[in-house]
Amino acid sequence: MIEPDILIVGAGFAGLYMLHSARKLGLSARVIEAGQDVGGTWYWNRYPGARCDVESFSYSYSFSEELQQDWTWSHRYATQPEILSYARHVADRFDLRKDISFGMRVTSATWNEERLRWQVETDKGQSFAARFLVMATGCLSVPKVPDLPHLEDFRGQVLHTAKWPEQGVDFTGRKVGLVGTGSSAIQSIPIIAREAGHLTVFQRTANFSVPAWNAPVSPAQDRDVKQNYKALRAKGRATHAGDIADEGYVAILGLDEKAREAAFETCWAQGGFSFQYAYSDLMVSEEANRLAADFVRRKIRETVRDPKTAERLCPRDHPLGSKRLCVDTDYYETYNRPNVSLVDLRDEPIERFTPGGLKTSAGQHDFDTLVLATGFDAMTGALTAFDIRGANGMQLRDAWAGGPAAYLGIAVAGFPNFFVITGPGSPSVLASVLLAIEQHVEWLSGLLNHAQTNGIMRIEADRAAQAGWTKRVAKGAEKTLFTKGNSWYLGSNVPGKPRVFMPFADGFCVYEKICNDIAAEGYSGFHLARDLEIAR
Ligand code: N01
């Protein structure tokens, strides 16, 4: 039995930084990682075209000045292999690997009130008893294969974007069917189309996508960012999106038609999330959102030559941004290729899979390779995938049967000494995730340090404080248009999952201030107990 101070689940960016921070506190730590290497999401998501659609200068650690000065990003948006090399570099640079068990999965975690430790079992038979359990399992780490009728009848190769074979897939000459039009699909479709004999995209919901305009980082740009990193990072922390990109506060409804079109064109030309970050009313006013959505629909019609296909690609049933905005390179252009066709599953629903493809209400579609770009059981999937039993034997999945509740999105009432990095109820996926991770790890390190110095052995979120926080998160989301689309933010893609908007929508800067105030008040909303107090 190994008895570390902290057991961390996951060696993605959250787990790596948590390990590094635990060591700095003088705590012993062990990381359990199912993959054979570090990287988390970037280890598993190797599909063609996988790259980060948040800019590299934001999607990188800021905690080490030496690291950010030494590492050079090749492109505005880094590819999956480059981000994976970065994670490996971090692991080596800070000598993290020696405290990571690779190829091992946690199967259960049970709180032992007498020992004030988490008893953790793994699929390799190795047991751990840790004072603190930190879930660094990621928000998008449990791939979702939907219930597709008679999928088992299909005789060809079936691939999921989030479980891509390490050796890659050669699509040359193949007939490919691809289900989904979220970020993973929108990144992979243009690349697969270039290789495949034919690609048929099966779309259920048309999605909004804006151009990435990806480009190499020039030496001058690299120099400039490195000289100004400190200020840029501070700027990022002060924004709602937690991103170093400019965050405008222009109200779309405050602009006349000419100014509005010019503003949309400017954002379009900048590319990426600036289109969402630029406006103060985009996610709160239906009218403002419709104007922006109309602009994107016009761009789709200008790009896609076949008017019928263009119309199918125009999203109509949700506000722009309510399903996560996609950022692409040549996505809409790809539908001008003669070897690409689009099937709208709203017009012709899937009836069943067949040995050679699938049959919709309109007829048979043949393919020999199926790509499922069908997403994840987001935000809670990894936390409810195995048995986590807190005080009184309560299971986390039962505690969350009506939807997740976590104080600050980091701690759960009834689950002492248990913490979630970027959990539901924190900005997480609505912020630049690397910064969201850093903020959580640093805040938690402050709490653990407080516990160390004050002899605190047991930390638990107060139930009433948690209920208040959950209400606040829901209220924040209700003020926005985020709740108006069927998205994984709401768990809509998982049948039976309670419809709860999971991220904190009021903004990263707002959230960080609340966390800091709570720390300054001596961690209000937490029960902090010394060993002796518990014994009494
Ligand atoms: O998954 P998704 P994803 N029949 O859930 C469709 C992050 N990410 O892997 O919308 C037919 O967005 C589903 O249709 P619908 C990013 O945060 C980041 O693409 O439910 N279709 C949808 O079109 C992203 O948002 C990067 O109607 C079915 C698609 O499958 C998140 O991961 C890159 C279906 C799933 O889209 C998830 O993206 C990639 C069915 N039964 C991903 N079931 C970066 O660059 C599902 N679909 C950082």
XYZ file of C-alpha atoms and ligand atoms in Angstrom:
584
model
C 0.000 0.000 0.000
C 1.398 3.395 -0.995
C 0.333 6.291 1.219
C 0.990 9.583 -0.550
C -0.276 12.896 0.794
C -2.035 13.542 -2.508
C -3.301 11.133 -5.112
C -3.926 12.823 -8.445
C -5.996 11.156 -11.145
C -4.867 12.126 -14.645
C -1.570 13.318 -16.124
C -2.936 15.942 -18.483
C -2.142 19.602 -17.989
C -4.098 19.729 -14.709
C -2.446 16.639 -13.235
C 1.057 17.722 -14.223
C 0.735 21.133 -12.664
C -0.940 19.710 -9.556
C 1.968 17.318 -9.081
C 4.514 20.084 -9.534
C 2.621 22.291 -7.055
C 2.220 19.510 -4.474
C 5.963 18.982 -4.476
C 6.504 22.684 -3.920
C 4.300 22.426 -0.820
C 6.488 19.591 0.426
C 3.691 17.052 -0.010
C 4.264 13.620 -1.441
C 2.142 12.964 -4.512
C 1.370 10.165 -6.953
C -0.409 10.511 -10.289
C -2.421 7.669 -11.811
C -2.745 7.894 -15.587
C -4.620 5.491 -17.869
C -2.570 6.450 -20.941
C 1.010 5.389 -21.569
C 2.253 8.953 -21.492
C 1.398 12.437 -20.232
C -0.857 14.798 -22.172
C -4.416 13.761 -21.279
C -6.748 14.951 -24.003
C -3.756 15.547 -26.284
C -2.589 11.994 -25.775
C -5.917 10.477 -26.859
C -7.255 12.907 -29.483
C -4.961 12.163 -32.425
C -7.508 12.441 -35.218
C -6.385 14.069 -38.472
C -6.337 17.845 -38.136
C -6.448 17.797 -34.310
C -5.099 21.064 -33.049
C -5.989 23.522 -30.367
C -8.426 26.187 -31.448
C -7.322 28.433 -28.610
C -4.184 30.325 -29.566
C -0.895 28.753 -28.476
C 0.223 31.805 -26.524
C -2.906 31.399 -24.372
C -3.000 27.635 -24.394
C 0.250 27.227 -22.471
C 1.377 27.374 -18.862
C 2.240 30.726 -17.379
C 3.541 29.501 -14.013
C 7.180 29.286 -15.060
C 8.852 32.257 -16.706
C 11.751 30.038 -17.823
C 9.362 27.577 -19.444
C 7.457 30.216 -21.362
C 10.669 31.878 -22.487
C 12.275 28.620 -23.611
C 9.360 27.072 -25.459
C 8.683 28.291 -28.981
C 5.322 27.679 -30.597
C 5.479 27.020 -34.316
C 1.938 28.175 -35.164
C -0.800 30.466 -33.954
C -2.798 27.272 -33.248
C -0.572 24.338 -32.359
C -1.184 20.836 -33.673
C -1.907 17.892 -31.398
C 1.633 16.452 -31.848
C 3.161 19.814 -30.915
C 0.980 20.176 -27.809
C 1.805 16.613 -26.819
C 5.542 17.378 -27.174
C 4.975 20.416 -24.975
C 3.326 18.270 -22.276
C 6.252 15.827 -22.523
C 8.720 18.669 -22.304
C 7.020 19.950 -19.141
C 7.050 16.462 -17.612
C 10.773 16.089 -18.314
C 11.750 19.621 -17.434
C 10.185 19.375 -13.965
C 11.116 15.711 -13.563
C 7.488 14.721 -13.089
C 7.457 11.219 -14.601
C 8.943 9.472 -11.585
C 5.748 10.164 -9.613
C 3.354 9.064 -12.366
C 2.013 5.511 -12.796
C 1.165 5.126 -16.492
C -1.197 2.559 -17.971
C -3.149 2.368 -14.713
C -6.808 3.175 -14.127
C -8.500 4.026 -10.860
C -11.411 1.654 -10.280
C -12.715 2.945 -6.945
C -12.059 5.572 -4.301
C -13.559 5.332 -0.831
C -13.266 7.827 2.009
C -12.109 6.276 5.263
C -13.334 8.535 8.045
C -11.251 6.836 10.737
C -7.990 7.153 8.901
C -8.956 10.441 7.217
C -7.703 9.001 3.965
C -8.993 8.048 0.548
C -8.622 4.355 -0.141
C -8.007 4.077 -3.873
C -7.990 0.872 -5.912
C -6.681 0.470 -9.445
C -7.045 -2.024 -12.284
C -3.441 -3.115 -11.766
C -4.162 -4.278 -8.218
C -2.099 -1.457 -6.738
C -3.810 0.260 -3.764
C -3.237 3.712 -2.365
C -4.336 5.485 0.810
C -4.060 9.228 0.302
C -4.951 12.189 2.487
C -6.201 14.154 -0.478
C -7.731 12.975 -3.738
C -7.500 15.365 -6.672
C -9.427 14.625 -9.833
C -7.499 16.069 -12.760
C -9.542 14.013 -15.172
C -10.439 16.721 -17.673
C -13.766 18.080 -18.847
C -13.805 16.240 -22.177
C -12.174 12.896 -21.567
C -14.905 10.258 -21.731
C -15.761 9.670 -25.408
C -19.425 9.264 -26.219
C -20.576 6.675 -28.709
C -24.252 7.362 -29.264
C -26.828 4.658 -29.546
C -26.763 4.186 -33.333
C -29.255 1.616 -34.629
C -27.629 -1.714 -35.515
C -24.113 -0.280 -35.564
C -22.902 -3.831 -34.865
C -24.006 -4.835 -38.392
C -21.477 -2.506 -40.019
C -18.511 -4.556 -41.318
C -15.992 -1.785 -41.949
C -13.571 -0.030 -39.601
C -15.125 2.111 -36.837
C -13.074 4.959 -35.383
C -13.822 7.559 -32.706
C -11.982 10.880 -32.934
C -11.151 10.762 -29.214
C -9.673 7.233 -29.336
C -7.645 7.485 -32.494
C -5.094 4.740 -33.245
C -1.570 5.828 -32.376
C -0.215 4.689 -35.749
C -2.748 6.889 -37.602
C -5.153 5.880 -40.361
C -4.459 5.959 -44.097
C -7.670 7.090 -45.773
C -6.297 6.943 -49.307
C -9.008 5.792 -51.661
C -11.394 4.858 -48.854
C -15.086 5.603 -48.751
C -15.608 7.295 -45.420
C -18.780 8.062 -43.468
C -18.412 10.607 -40.666
C -21.049 11.289 -38.022
C -20.988 14.660 -36.254
C -20.279 18.291 -36.986
C -18.741 19.530 -33.719
C -15.159 20.813 -33.289
C -13.514 17.403 -33.805
C -15.472 16.794 -37.016
C -14.914 20.307 -38.322
C -11.152 19.949 -37.811
C -10.900 16.471 -39.314
C -13.310 16.728 -42.281
C -11.046 18.893 -44.501
C -8.049 16.611 -43.912
C -9.923 13.324 -44.403
C -11.561 14.752 -47.542
C -8.154 15.393 -49.085
C -7.151 11.748 -48.684
C -10.357 9.784 -49.040
C -11.940 8.532 -52.235
C -15.255 9.833 -50.953
C -16.410 11.386 -47.688
C -20.042 11.509 -46.607
C -20.719 13.747 -43.620
C -23.808 12.910 -41.571
C -24.953 16.091 -39.888
C -27.662 16.275 -37.229
C -27.129 19.897 -36.188
C -25.382 22.483 -38.330
C -22.803 24.302 -36.242
C -21.332 27.787 -36.336
C -17.694 27.864 -37.326
C -15.362 30.806 -37.804
C -12.044 30.775 -39.654
C -8.825 30.153 -37.746
C -6.489 31.819 -40.249
C -3.778 29.677 -38.795
C -0.237 30.741 -39.658
C 3.319 30.166 -38.491
C 4.489 32.317 -35.589
C 7.125 34.656 -36.979
C 10.388 35.216 -35.068
C 9.350 38.847 -34.506
C 5.990 37.818 -33.079
C 7.620 35.228 -30.852
C 10.099 37.842 -29.580
C 7.342 40.351 -29.010
C 5.145 37.957 -27.031
C 8.076 36.725 -24.963
C 9.073 40.261 -24.057
C 5.509 41.027 -23.025
C 4.385 37.713 -21.601
C 3.988 39.042 -18.094
C 1.641 41.813 -19.161
C -0.233 39.539 -21.576
C -0.850 36.922 -18.921
C -2.066 39.592 -16.491
C -4.373 40.879 -19.199
C -5.730 37.359 -19.763
C -6.447 36.917 -16.068
C -8.462 40.127 -16.048
C -10.816 39.013 -18.813
C -14.047 37.034 -18.774
C -12.642 34.437 -21.155
C -9.278 34.191 -19.395
C -7.619 34.580 -22.749
C -4.844 36.924 -23.784
C -6.780 37.813 -26.949
C -8.530 41.175 -26.955
C -11.890 41.156 -25.257
C -14.010 43.960 -26.601
C -16.973 45.402 -24.890
C -18.696 46.673 -27.989
C -22.454 46.203 -27.984
C -23.631 44.882 -31.352
C -26.972 46.620 -30.834
C -25.169 49.914 -30.277
C -23.783 49.900 -33.819
C -25.574 51.005 -36.955
C -25.697 48.584 -39.860
C -22.550 49.847 -41.553
C -20.474 49.874 -38.374
C -21.822 46.472 -37.408
C -20.873 44.872 -40.703
C -17.434 46.449 -40.486
C -17.015 45.129 -36.940
C -18.082 41.614 -37.953
C -15.712 41.719 -40.932
C -12.842 42.806 -38.671
C -13.484 39.924 -36.279
C -13.861 37.490 -39.146
C -10.536 38.649 -40.521
C -8.894 38.280 -37.087
C -10.200 34.738 -36.867
C -10.823 32.414 -33.952
C -12.626 33.190 -30.762
C -12.265 36.949 -31.170
C -15.622 36.662 -32.928
C -17.209 35.565 -29.661
C -15.111 37.644 -27.288
C -15.535 40.933 -29.085
C -19.086 41.832 -28.101
C -20.760 42.499 -24.775
C -24.267 41.554 -25.919
C -23.601 38.555 -28.176
C -24.406 35.993 -25.485
C -27.161 37.931 -23.742
C -29.289 39.532 -26.460
C -31.170 37.332 -28.911
C -31.317 40.171 -31.411
C -27.574 40.869 -31.225
C -26.882 37.169 -31.544
C -29.189 36.873 -34.558
C -27.320 39.685 -36.322
C -23.984 37.941 -35.761
C -25.482 34.600 -36.783
C -26.897 36.165 -39.966
C -23.417 37.417 -40.784
C -21.948 33.913 -40.420
C -24.782 32.423 -42.480
C -23.994 34.938 -45.228
C -20.347 33.847 -45.124
C -21.408 30.191 -45.442
C -23.561 31.000 -48.496
C -20.701 32.981 -50.056
C -18.299 30.069 -49.547
C -20.325 26.975 -50.407
C -21.156 26.851 -54.112
C -24.095 24.444 -54.034
C -27.011 26.463 -52.587
C -28.742 23.393 -51.152
C -25.611 22.292 -49.303
C -25.033 25.850 -48.105
C -28.538 26.009 -46.637
C -28.030 22.688 -44.880
C -24.813 24.007 -43.356
C -26.487 27.155 -42.008
C -27.253 26.708 -38.301
C -30.771 27.805 -37.431
C -31.844 26.106 -34.239
C -29.528 27.629 -31.637
C -27.849 30.958 -30.891
C -24.251 31.372 -32.051
C -21.938 30.311 -29.215
C -24.602 28.396 -27.270
C -23.057 25.228 -28.659
C -19.302 25.730 -28.448
C -18.130 27.830 -31.378
C -15.955 25.922 -33.832
C -12.806 27.332 -35.401
C -11.795 25.884 -38.736
C -9.433 25.781 -41.627
C -11.279 25.246 -44.916
C -14.313 23.578 -43.364
C -17.013 25.168 -45.520
C -14.709 25.167 -48.570
C -14.433 21.378 -48.267
C -18.069 21.006 -49.359
C -17.066 22.373 -52.776
C -15.001 19.248 -53.390
C -16.525 16.698 -55.753
C -15.687 13.835 -53.368
C -17.608 15.248 -50.372
C -21.322 14.994 -49.722
C -23.459 16.158 -46.841
C -26.441 14.260 -45.488
C -28.818 16.160 -43.244
C -30.089 13.689 -40.673
C -33.002 15.966 -39.852
C -34.305 15.441 -43.405
C -33.408 11.783 -43.582
C -32.901 10.163 -40.155
C -30.728 7.075 -39.776
C -32.852 3.939 -39.863
C -30.064 1.453 -39.338
C -26.457 0.583 -40.036
C -25.885 -2.081 -42.670
C -22.788 -4.173 -43.508
C -21.758 -1.636 -46.155
C -22.770 1.663 -44.567
C -26.052 3.002 -43.269
C -29.616 3.398 -44.394
C -31.539 6.600 -43.851
C -35.198 7.188 -44.583
C -34.071 8.328 -48.072
C -31.920 5.304 -48.921
C -28.571 3.561 -48.520
C -25.243 5.417 -48.067
C -22.188 3.248 -48.702
C -18.845 3.554 -46.927
C -16.113 1.235 -45.690
C -14.802 3.359 -42.789
C -16.914 5.065 -40.160
C -15.602 8.006 -38.153
C -17.594 8.902 -35.058
C -16.934 12.519 -34.153
C -19.683 12.301 -31.590
C -18.075 14.007 -28.616
C -17.890 13.318 -24.917
C -19.827 12.781 -21.724
C -18.562 16.207 -20.759
C -17.596 17.659 -17.396
C -19.009 14.893 -15.194
C -18.305 11.779 -17.295
C -14.899 11.063 -15.789
C -16.123 11.804 -12.264
C -19.009 9.372 -12.392
C -17.250 6.673 -14.428
C -16.016 4.806 -11.350
C -17.120 4.376 -7.765
C -16.301 7.411 -5.649
C -17.720 7.010 -2.150
C -17.546 9.857 0.312
C -18.558 10.189 3.958
C -21.311 7.752 4.982
C -20.677 5.707 1.851
C -22.448 8.184 -0.406
C -21.625 7.685 -4.085
C -20.741 10.735 -6.128
C -22.931 9.590 -9.001
C -25.899 9.339 -6.600
C -25.111 12.711 -5.055
C -25.159 14.136 -8.580
C -28.175 12.225 -9.858
C -30.086 15.495 -10.271
C -27.075 17.313 -11.751
C -23.595 18.143 -10.484
C -23.155 20.333 -7.408
C -19.675 21.403 -6.369
C -18.723 24.370 -4.204
C -16.750 26.732 -6.474
C -16.659 23.788 -8.869
C -13.753 22.426 -6.866
C -15.087 20.645 -3.729
C -18.167 18.542 -3.017
C -20.167 18.418 0.232
C -20.033 14.920 1.671
C -16.698 14.224 -0.014
C -13.978 15.415 2.359
C -10.449 16.090 1.100
C -11.699 15.569 -2.461
C -11.060 18.176 -5.133
C -11.831 18.538 -8.803
C -9.680 20.649 -11.100
C -11.936 22.661 -13.440
C -15.009 20.854 -12.139
C -18.642 21.678 -12.896
C -19.504 25.064 -11.419
C -16.154 26.634 -12.361
C -15.372 28.587 -15.576
C -13.403 25.607 -16.961
C -14.476 25.143 -20.586
C -15.767 28.708 -20.936
C -12.308 30.021 -20.141
C -8.973 29.384 -21.741
C -8.577 26.015 -20.077
C -4.871 26.202 -19.273
C -5.448 29.354 -17.254
C -8.530 27.840 -15.613
C -6.342 24.886 -14.602
C -3.577 27.103 -13.247
C -6.006 29.173 -11.225
C -7.609 26.064 -9.700
C -4.313 24.366 -8.896
C -2.883 27.534 -7.372
C -5.994 28.222 -5.317
C -6.126 24.630 -4.108
C -2.420 24.781 -3.263
C -3.201 27.821 -1.116
C -5.899 25.832 0.687
C -3.607 22.842 1.192
C -0.876 25.115 2.476
C -3.368 26.667 4.894
C -4.264 23.163 6.055
C -0.597 22.237 6.514
C 0.225 25.284 8.568
C -2.862 25.014 10.745
C -2.876 21.279 11.356
C -6.109 20.834 9.417
C -6.732 17.230 8.460
C -10.215 17.328 7.002
C -11.612 19.797 4.473
C -15.203 19.613 3.352
C -17.468 21.982 1.459
C -20.445 23.166 3.473
C -23.706 21.858 2.036
C -25.521 25.207 2.255
C -22.583 27.065 0.715
C -22.552 24.528 -2.092
C -26.295 24.897 -2.672
C -25.859 28.686 -2.782
C -23.038 28.332 -5.285
C -25.004 25.943 -7.498
C -27.881 28.420 -7.545
C -25.540 31.224 -8.441
C -24.026 29.231 -11.316
C -27.518 28.458 -12.650
C -28.613 32.090 -12.327
C -25.508 33.288 -14.158
C -26.210 30.911 -17.027
C -29.906 31.818 -17.185
C -28.976 35.420 -17.949
C -27.201 34.241 -21.084
C -28.092 32.498 -24.328
C -25.898 29.540 -23.381
C -28.954 27.707 -22.107
C -30.794 28.118 -25.426
C -28.979 25.442 -27.419
C -28.719 21.703 -26.939
C -25.073 21.427 -26.060
C -22.724 19.261 -24.066
C -22.439 22.268 -21.682
C -25.975 21.218 -20.665
C -25.405 17.484 -20.941
C -27.909 17.366 -23.820
C -25.794 14.907 -25.816
C -26.090 12.187 -23.175
C -29.553 10.633 -22.931
C -30.893 10.805 -19.381
C -28.292 13.301 -18.169
C -29.987 16.075 -16.147
C -30.204 19.307 -18.116
C -27.956 21.536 -16.020
C -25.671 24.209 -17.410
C -22.382 23.059 -15.900
C -19.748 25.791 -16.352
C -19.686 29.092 -14.442
C -20.792 31.618 -17.056
C -20.154 34.959 -15.309
C -16.547 35.071 -16.420
C -13.098 33.958 -15.345
C -12.130 37.311 -13.793
C -15.316 37.370 -11.706
C -14.741 33.814 -10.563
C -11.125 34.341 -9.618
C -12.018 37.325 -7.454
C -14.675 35.284 -5.629
C -12.160 32.501 -4.983
C -9.572 34.960 -3.709
C -12.105 36.642 -1.414
C -13.120 33.270 -0.003
C -9.489 32.414 0.689
C -8.955 35.810 2.333
C -11.923 35.119 4.628
C -10.213 31.970 5.876
C -11.956 29.721 3.351
C -15.561 30.545 4.101
C -17.965 27.847 2.954
C -15.582 25.078 3.994
C -15.491 23.045 7.186
C -11.862 22.838 8.196
C -11.222 20.410 11.028
C -8.172 19.420 13.025
C -7.717 15.779 13.909
C -8.544 16.424 17.565
C -11.791 18.225 16.768
C -12.939 15.240 14.732
C -12.096 12.803 17.519
C -14.220 14.842 19.900
O -18.027 16.800 -29.892
P -19.375 17.650 -29.970
P -16.555 17.169 -30.413
N -26.528 11.063 -34.467
O -20.208 17.149 -28.838
C -23.159 14.655 -33.251
C -13.504 20.264 -27.504
N -12.611 20.179 -28.625
O -15.664 16.048 -30.126
O -25.154 18.647 -32.197
C -25.997 12.036 -35.200
O -19.136 19.082 -30.063
C -23.604 15.923 -32.590
O -24.822 16.362 -33.120
P -25.808 17.307 -32.235
C -14.417 21.459 -27.719
O -14.677 22.062 -26.505
C -11.650 21.104 -28.650
O -16.599 17.679 -31.796
O -25.863 16.674 -30.857
N -25.104 12.918 -34.747
C -22.418 16.818 -32.887
O -22.481 17.341 -34.171
C -15.612 20.798 -28.309
O -16.792 21.543 -28.230
C -10.794 21.134 -29.681
O -27.095 17.257 -32.950
C -24.738 12.795 -33.477
C -21.246 15.843 -32.800
O -21.790 14.534 -32.948
C -15.649 19.514 -27.522
O -14.301 19.111 -27.421
C -10.921 20.241 -30.728
C -25.254 11.799 -32.646
C -20.539 15.921 -31.474
O -19.988 17.172 -31.344
C -16.432 18.408 -28.148
O -16.168 18.393 -29.536
C -11.922 19.291 -30.680
C -26.187 10.920 -33.186
N -26.754 9.960 -32.452
C -12.755 19.271 -29.619
N -24.691 11.932 -31.424
C -9.748 22.154 -29.629
O -9.272 22.560 -30.628
C -23.854 12.987 -31.501
N -23.883 13.498 -32.746
C -9.316 22.682 -28.309
